[in-house]
Short mmCIF file of C-alpha atoms and ligand atoms in Angstrom, two decimals:
data_model
loop_
_atom_site.label_atom_id
_atom_site.label_comp_id
_atom_site.label_asym_id
_atom_site.label_seq_id
_atom_site.Cartn_x
_atom_site.Cartn_y
_atom_site.Cartn_z
CA MET A 1 -17.06 14.36 -4.66
CA LEU A 2 -14.47 13.20 -2.14
CA THR A 3 -10.93 12.06 -2.74
CA ILE A 4 -8.91 10.20 -0.08
CA GLN A 5 -5.22 11.02 -0.58
CA LYS A 6 -2.75 8.80 1.21
CA PHE A 7 0.89 9.61 1.36
CA GLY A 8 3.53 7.03 2.38
CA GLY A 9 6.53 7.59 4.52
CA SER A 10 9.05 7.71 1.69
CA SER A 11 7.06 10.49 0.10
CA LEU A 12 7.07 12.48 3.37
CA ALA A 13 10.71 12.06 4.21
CA ASP A 14 11.53 15.81 4.51
CA ALA A 15 9.99 19.30 4.39
CA GLU A 16 9.94 19.21 0.60
CA GLY A 17 7.85 15.99 0.68
CA LEU A 18 5.44 17.36 3.25
CA CYS A 19 4.98 20.55 1.14
CA ARG A 20 4.47 18.54 -2.03
CA ALA A 21 1.79 16.49 -0.41
CA ALA A 22 0.04 19.70 0.78
CA ALA A 23 0.28 21.11 -2.75
CA LEU A 24 -1.25 17.98 -4.28
CA CYS A 25 -4.16 18.26 -1.83
CA ILE A 26 -4.71 21.88 -2.97
CA ARG A 27 -4.51 20.76 -6.56
CA GLU A 28 -7.18 18.19 -5.92
CA ARG A 29 -9.44 20.76 -4.29
CA GLN A 30 -8.87 23.11 -7.18
CA LYS A 31 -10.54 20.42 -9.37
CA GLY A 32 -13.69 21.00 -7.31
CA ARG A 33 -13.36 17.89 -5.10
CA ASP A 34 -13.21 17.63 -1.36
CA ALA A 35 -10.07 15.97 -0.02
CA ALA A 36 -9.18 14.03 3.14
CA MET A 37 -5.58 13.08 3.64
CA VAL A 38 -4.08 9.98 5.37
CA VAL A 39 -0.39 10.15 6.23
CA SER A 40 2.33 7.73 7.26
CA ALA A 41 5.23 8.52 9.48
CA MET A 42 8.04 10.51 7.88
CA GLY A 43 10.75 8.43 6.17
CA ASP A 44 12.18 5.75 8.45
CA THR A 45 10.66 7.18 11.63
CA THR A 46 8.78 3.97 12.50
CA ASP A 47 12.00 1.87 12.27
CA GLU A 48 13.87 4.49 14.27
CA LEU A 49 11.22 4.53 17.02
CA LEU A 50 11.30 0.74 17.20
CA ALA A 51 15.10 0.73 17.43
CA MET A 52 14.86 3.32 20.25
CA ALA A 53 12.45 1.09 22.15
CA TYR A 54 14.85 -1.86 21.85
CA SER A 55 17.74 0.36 22.99
CA VAL A 56 16.10 0.77 26.38
CA SER A 57 14.55 -2.66 26.75
CA SER A 58 15.09 -6.10 25.32
CA ALA A 59 11.39 -6.87 25.61
CA PRO A 60 9.21 -3.75 25.28
CA SER A 61 5.50 -4.46 25.75
CA ALA A 62 3.29 -4.48 22.73
CA ARG A 63 1.07 -1.78 24.26
CA GLU A 64 3.94 0.63 24.72
CA LEU A 65 5.34 -0.17 21.25
CA ASP A 66 2.08 0.87 19.79
CA ALA A 67 1.96 4.01 21.94
CA LEU A 68 5.39 4.81 20.66
CA MET A 69 5.09 3.90 16.96
CA SER A 70 1.79 5.75 16.57
CA THR A 71 3.53 9.05 17.38
CA GLY A 72 5.33 8.99 13.97
CA GLU A 73 2.02 9.38 12.14
CA CYS A 74 0.78 12.00 14.58
CA SER A 75 3.80 14.18 13.83
CA SER A 76 3.43 13.95 10.05
CA ALA A 77 -0.29 14.70 10.19
CA ALA A 78 0.32 17.87 12.18
CA LEU A 79 3.16 18.90 9.88
CA VAL A 80 1.04 18.37 6.72
CA ALA A 81 -1.84 20.33 8.34
CA ILE A 82 0.64 23.13 9.08
CA ALA A 83 1.88 23.06 5.53
CA LEU A 84 -1.67 23.28 4.21
CA GLU A 85 -2.52 26.27 6.49
CA ALA A 86 0.68 28.00 5.29
CA ARG A 87 -0.81 27.77 1.79
CA GLY A 88 -4.09 29.29 2.85
CA GLN A 89 -6.00 26.02 3.16
CA ARG A 90 -7.75 25.38 6.43
CA ALA A 91 -6.84 22.00 7.77
CA ILE A 92 -6.96 19.91 10.97
CA SER A 93 -4.80 16.99 11.96
CA LEU A 94 -6.66 14.07 13.50
CA THR A 95 -5.26 11.03 15.19
CA GLY A 96 -6.78 7.60 14.64
CA TRP A 97 -8.81 7.86 17.86
CA GLN A 98 -9.94 11.44 17.11
CA SER A 99 -11.09 10.09 13.73
CA GLY A 100 -13.13 7.32 15.45
CA ILE A 101 -11.05 4.41 14.09
CA PHE A 102 -11.84 1.57 16.50
CA THR A 103 -9.91 -1.70 16.41
CA ASP A 104 -9.61 -4.98 18.21
CA ALA A 105 -6.93 -5.18 20.92
CA VAL A 106 -4.22 -7.07 18.95
CA HIS A 107 -1.32 -4.70 19.50
CA GLY A 108 1.00 -4.44 16.49
CA ASP A 109 -1.55 -6.12 14.18
CA ALA A 110 -4.92 -4.70 15.02
CA GLN A 111 -7.93 -4.91 12.75
CA ILE A 112 -10.33 -2.09 12.30
CA THR A 113 -13.76 -2.96 13.75
CA THR A 114 -15.71 0.30 13.42
CA LEU A 115 -15.22 3.70 11.93
CA THR A 116 -17.27 6.60 13.09
CA CYS A 117 -15.38 9.48 11.46
CA ALA A 118 -17.53 12.12 13.14
CA ARG A 119 -14.74 14.70 13.22
CA VAL A 120 -13.64 13.89 9.72
CA ARG A 121 -17.10 14.43 8.38
CA ALA A 122 -17.48 17.64 10.38
CA ALA A 123 -14.20 18.98 9.06
CA LEU A 124 -15.17 18.22 5.46
CA ALA A 125 -18.55 19.88 5.94
CA HIS A 126 -16.71 23.10 6.85
CA GLU A 127 -14.25 22.96 3.92
CA ILE A 128 -11.45 22.05 6.37
CA VAL A 129 -9.09 19.37 5.12
CA PRO A 130 -8.82 16.53 7.71
CA VAL A 131 -5.23 15.12 7.80
CA ILE A 132 -5.57 11.72 9.46
CA SER A 133 -2.82 9.70 11.04
CA GLY A 134 -2.62 6.43 9.25
CA PHE A 135 -1.75 3.05 10.78
CA GLN A 136 -3.46 3.56 14.12
CA GLY A 137 -6.67 3.25 16.01
CA ILE A 138 -8.03 2.72 19.54
CA ASP A 139 -9.20 -0.47 21.15
CA GLY A 140 -12.14 -1.13 23.55
CA SER A 141 -10.10 -0.20 26.60
CA GLY A 142 -9.05 3.14 25.05
CA ASP A 143 -5.54 2.05 24.27
CA VAL A 144 -3.71 3.02 21.11
CA THR A 145 -3.24 0.21 18.60
CA THR A 146 -1.37 -0.05 15.28
CA LEU A 147 -2.52 -1.93 12.21
CA GLY A 148 0.66 -3.77 11.25
CA ARG A 149 3.53 -2.43 9.12
CA GLY A 150 2.38 -0.62 6.06
CA GLY A 151 -1.04 -0.16 7.72
CA SER A 152 -1.69 3.41 6.55
CA ASP A 153 -2.84 1.91 3.25
CA THR A 154 -5.54 0.11 5.24
CA THR A 155 -6.56 3.30 6.98
CA ALA A 156 -6.94 4.96 3.60
CA VAL A 157 -9.12 2.22 2.10
CA ALA A 158 -11.18 1.93 5.29
CA LEU A 159 -11.86 5.68 5.24
CA ALA A 160 -12.61 5.69 1.52
CA ALA A 161 -15.22 2.96 2.08
CA ALA A 162 -16.72 4.52 5.19
CA LEU A 163 -16.97 8.03 3.65
CA ARG A 164 -18.07 6.62 0.23
CA ALA A 165 -15.21 8.52 -1.45
CA GLU A 166 -15.17 8.70 -5.20
CA ARG A 167 -11.44 8.30 -5.34
CA CYS A 168 -8.81 6.57 -3.14
CA ASP A 169 -5.45 7.80 -4.37
CA ILE A 170 -2.42 6.21 -2.77
CA TYR A 171 0.69 8.30 -3.45
CA THR A 172 4.07 6.63 -3.23
CA ASP A 173 7.63 6.70 -4.42
CA VAL A 174 6.98 4.89 -7.66
CA PRO A 175 4.65 5.94 -10.52
CA GLY A 176 2.29 2.96 -10.04
CA VAL A 177 2.17 -0.81 -9.88
CA PHE A 178 4.80 -2.55 -12.07
CA THR A 179 5.04 -6.09 -13.35
CA ALA A 180 7.61 -6.60 -10.56
CA ASP A 181 9.26 -4.47 -7.94
CA PRO A 182 11.15 -1.97 -10.14
CA ARG A 183 13.93 -1.82 -7.50
CA LEU A 184 14.59 -5.53 -8.11
CA VAL A 185 13.74 -5.76 -11.79
CA PRO A 186 14.78 -2.58 -13.73
CA GLU A 187 12.95 -3.88 -16.82
CA ALA A 188 9.63 -4.04 -14.95
CA ARG A 189 6.77 -2.38 -16.84
CA LEU A 190 4.38 0.22 -15.38
CA LEU A 191 0.78 -1.09 -15.55
CA GLU A 192 -2.10 1.13 -16.47
CA LYS A 193 -4.42 -1.15 -14.52
CA ILE A 194 -4.36 -4.29 -12.42
CA ASP A 195 -7.12 -6.57 -11.20
CA SER A 196 -7.58 -6.16 -7.42
CA ARG A 197 -7.48 -9.97 -6.92
CA ASP A 198 -4.12 -10.12 -8.65
CA MET A 199 -2.87 -7.19 -6.54
CA LEU A 200 -4.02 -9.00 -3.41
CA ARG A 201 -2.06 -12.03 -4.45
CA LEU A 202 0.98 -9.99 -5.19
CA SER A 203 0.69 -8.27 -1.78
CA TYR A 204 0.65 -11.66 -0.07
CA ALA A 205 3.62 -12.76 -2.17
CA GLY A 206 5.72 -9.85 -1.05
CA ALA A 207 4.99 -6.73 -3.11
CA GLN A 208 4.90 -4.16 -0.38
CA VAL A 209 3.50 -1.50 -2.63
CA LEU A 210 0.02 -2.07 -1.23
CA GLU A 211 -0.33 -3.65 2.10
CA LYS A 212 -2.31 -6.91 1.97
CA ARG A 213 -4.99 -6.05 4.42
CA SER A 214 -5.80 -2.86 2.51
CA MET A 215 -6.33 -5.02 -0.61
CA GLU A 216 -8.57 -7.40 1.32
CA LEU A 217 -10.60 -4.49 2.50
CA ALA A 218 -10.71 -2.97 -0.99
CA LEU A 219 -12.05 -6.21 -2.42
CA GLU A 220 -14.56 -6.54 0.40
CA LYS A 221 -15.88 -3.03 0.05
CA GLY A 222 -15.54 -2.68 -3.69
CA THR A 223 -13.06 0.19 -3.27
CA GLU A 224 -11.08 1.17 -6.34
CA ILE A 225 -7.62 2.49 -5.70
CA CYS A 226 -5.32 4.56 -7.87
CA LEU A 227 -1.63 4.02 -6.98
CA ARG A 228 0.36 7.00 -8.14
CA SER A 229 3.52 9.00 -7.89
CA SER A 230 3.91 11.51 -5.03
CA SER A 231 5.70 13.71 -7.65
CA GLY A 232 2.16 14.42 -8.86
CA GLU A 233 3.09 13.31 -12.41
CA GLY A 234 1.35 10.57 -14.40
CA GLU A 235 -1.96 8.89 -14.06
CA GLY A 236 -0.79 6.04 -11.86
CA THR A 237 -2.26 2.54 -11.93
CA ALA A 238 -5.93 1.79 -11.49
CA VAL A 239 -6.41 -1.12 -9.04
CA ARG A 240 -9.89 -2.49 -9.47
CA VAL A 241 -11.80 -5.68 -10.29
CA LEU A 242 -11.38 -6.04 -14.06
CA GLY A 243 -13.84 -7.74 -16.30
CA GLU A 244 -12.50 -11.06 -17.74
CA SER A 245 -11.95 -9.49 -21.15
CA GLU A 246 -9.79 -6.60 -19.85
CA ARG A 247 -7.95 -8.73 -17.33
CA PRO A 248 -4.55 -9.68 -18.73
CA GLU A 249 -3.41 -13.26 -18.63
CA LEU A 250 -0.52 -12.47 -16.28
CA GLY A 251 -0.67 -9.83 -13.51
CA GLY A 252 2.87 -9.66 -12.12
CA LEU A 253 5.62 -11.26 -10.18
CA ALA A 254 6.70 -10.87 -6.54
CA LEU A 255 9.46 -12.06 -4.34
CA ARG A 256 9.43 -12.95 -0.65
CA GLY A 257 12.52 -14.52 0.80
CA GLY A 258 13.48 -17.21 -1.63
CA THR A 259 9.99 -17.59 -3.06
CA VAL A 260 9.07 -16.15 -6.46
CA THR A 261 5.30 -15.90 -7.28
CA LEU A 262 3.64 -15.31 -10.59
CA VAL A 263 0.04 -14.14 -10.43
CA GLY A 264 -2.65 -13.83 -13.07
CA ARG A 265 -5.59 -15.85 -14.40
CA GLY A 266 -3.30 -17.51 -16.87
CA ALA A 267 -0.44 -18.17 -14.44
CA PRO A 268 -1.00 -21.92 -13.72
CA ALA A 269 -0.70 -22.73 -17.41
CA TRP A 270 2.77 -21.28 -17.42
CA LEU A 271 4.16 -23.84 -14.87
CA PRO A 272 6.01 -26.12 -17.38
CA ARG A 273 7.56 -23.23 -19.29
CA LEU A 274 8.79 -21.57 -16.16
CA GLN A 275 10.04 -24.81 -14.73
CA ARG A 276 12.04 -25.52 -17.90
CA ARG A 277 13.56 -22.03 -17.92
CA LEU A 278 14.65 -22.18 -14.27
CA GLU A 279 16.11 -25.63 -14.61
CA GLY A 280 17.65 -24.80 -17.94
CA GLU A 281 19.51 -21.90 -16.30
CA GLY A 282 20.72 -24.15 -13.45
CA ILE A 283 18.36 -22.74 -10.81
CA GLU A 284 17.22 -25.61 -8.63
CA ILE A 285 13.54 -25.52 -7.68
CA LEU A 286 13.29 -26.51 -4.04
CA ASP A 287 9.48 -26.59 -4.00
CA SER A 288 6.64 -25.31 -6.14
CA ALA A 289 2.98 -24.58 -5.39
CA LEU A 290 0.11 -24.15 -7.74
CA SER A 291 -3.13 -22.54 -6.69
CA ARG A 292 -5.87 -20.57 -8.32
CA ASP A 293 -4.43 -17.78 -10.43
CA GLN A 294 -0.91 -18.17 -9.16
CA ILE A 295 2.24 -20.27 -9.05
CA SER A 296 5.13 -20.05 -6.64
CA PHE A 297 8.65 -21.45 -6.77
CA GLU A 298 10.87 -21.75 -3.80
CA LEU A 299 14.43 -21.22 -4.97
CA PRO A 300 17.77 -21.21 -3.10
CA ARG A 301 17.78 -17.75 -1.54
CA GLU A 302 20.98 -16.60 -3.20
CA LYS A 303 19.51 -17.45 -6.60
CA ALA A 304 15.98 -16.03 -6.03
CA LEU A 305 16.69 -12.58 -7.47
CA ALA A 306 18.22 -14.06 -10.58
CA GLY A 307 15.23 -16.39 -10.84
CA LEU A 308 12.79 -13.50 -10.51
CA ARG A 309 14.55 -11.60 -13.28
CA MET A 310 14.64 -14.65 -15.50
CA LEU A 311 10.92 -15.32 -15.07
CA HIS A 312 10.19 -11.66 -15.64
CA ALA A 313 12.06 -11.73 -18.93
CA LEU A 314 10.14 -14.79 -19.96
CA CYS A 315 6.71 -13.60 -19.00
CA PHE A 316 6.79 -9.82 -19.50
CA GLU A 317 9.64 -8.83 -21.83
CA ARG A 318 8.63 -10.31 -25.15
P1 ADP B 1 5.11 3.94 1.04
O1 ADP B 1 6.20 4.50 1.92
O2 ADP B 1 4.58 5.00 0.08
O3 ADP B 1 4.04 3.23 1.77
P2 ADP B 1 6.27 1.39 0.23
O4 ADP B 1 7.76 1.35 0.43
O5 ADP B 1 5.41 0.68 1.25
O6 ADP B 1 5.85 2.92 0.09
O7 ADP B 1 5.91 0.81 -1.18
C1 ADP B 1 6.49 1.31 -2.39
C2 ADP B 1 7.62 0.39 -2.82
O8 ADP B 1 7.02 -0.87 -3.18
C3 ADP B 1 8.31 0.90 -4.05
O9 ADP B 1 9.39 1.65 -3.75
C4 ADP B 1 8.75 -0.52 -4.70
O10 ADP B 1 10.15 -0.75 -4.52
C5 ADP B 1 7.97 -1.59 -3.95
N1 ADP B 1 7.26 -2.49 -4.85
C6 ADP B 1 7.21 -3.80 -4.68
N2 ADP B 1 6.57 -4.40 -5.66
C7 ADP B 1 6.14 -3.47 -6.54
C8 ADP B 1 5.39 -3.44 -7.71
N3 ADP B 1 4.90 -4.54 -8.27
N4 ADP B 1 5.12 -2.24 -8.27
C9 ADP B 1 5.55 -1.09 -7.72
N5 ADP B 1 6.31 -1.07 -6.56
C10 ADP B 1 6.61 -2.20 -5.95
N1 LIG B 2 4.68 3.98 9.42
C1 LIG B 2 4.19 2.67 9.37
C2 LIG B 2 5.18 1.68 8.82
O1 LIG B 2 6.31 2.14 8.56
C3 LIG B 2 2.83 2.52 8.62
C4 LIG B 2 2.93 2.88 7.13
O2 LIG B 2 3.97 3.36 6.68
O3 LIG B 2 1.92 2.60 6.48
O4 LIG B 2 4.98 0.55 8.74
MG1 MG B 3 3.66 1.18 2.24
#
């Protein structure tokens, strides 16, 4: 039984975070499972590296930006491997290319084309925990590529599918998926489960908690994800295709720019109610769009947060 454990940058911001991730890996192994880790760059490292590039050039090349940005994940993988070894667990850090993660040549937004994972499998076979740098791969010319911001989620799902892992646990700075971003809507509710198609729609609509390509891949490969707290507490949210009877009418809300989106199989039927509420509260609807299992409202930017909270109260706080 194999578990892929992915840790995001906010959960690896300092030594304490790195050590907590190592401890969670050991906890998983104590349950009798194998574990492979995927890590993001520590804290805001990727943003800092980008800022550094723009401090020496107004137009850095996409190739060098990828060469630079990928170093953040390499550092955290080595540090987590060091933390594991300090706890008596053999570990090996592996870059994207050492892990056999091949991509197309679209720097900054590369797509994974093939995963060979030979060294990952070899490590696992010897009870060595592979700690894989997320967000990166190598193209046909041997150049380093990155998968787009938030791309470590995609690395985790791709590895889970390639290695036929039983679990794909994505650890982050919130206890799971909420009905809306809990930073924007304090009343948002933690979900025990969410349908993968709803999650994909939320990702497209601006919920950064799971990167959209990782959700596309999860749907394509049938990978179930558990999004959970890097504190190690709680069961997290199961993200999987739900049967019609267990799939709730409404999945959640997301905000991108001035656009608020409600997703869920019952969302379209809510259009008139939502319209009435927004207009009743004096929030002008600049545009609206209805598609399968979702509705979006474009609101004046300065009113969008208030609109999101209002719609959340209407849809999820009764
Ligand atoms: P990581 O560094 O672990 O990849 P991210 O910052 O990419 O973490 O994603 C986690 C953040 O996603 C949370 O801090 C939260 O503010 C935001 N978020 C947006 N929408 C949601 C949602 N529906 N449920 C939970 N978190 C959400
Ligand atoms: N470090 C990269 C980013 O900040 C990738 C990731 O976090 O998943 O976008
Ligand atoms: Mg992320």
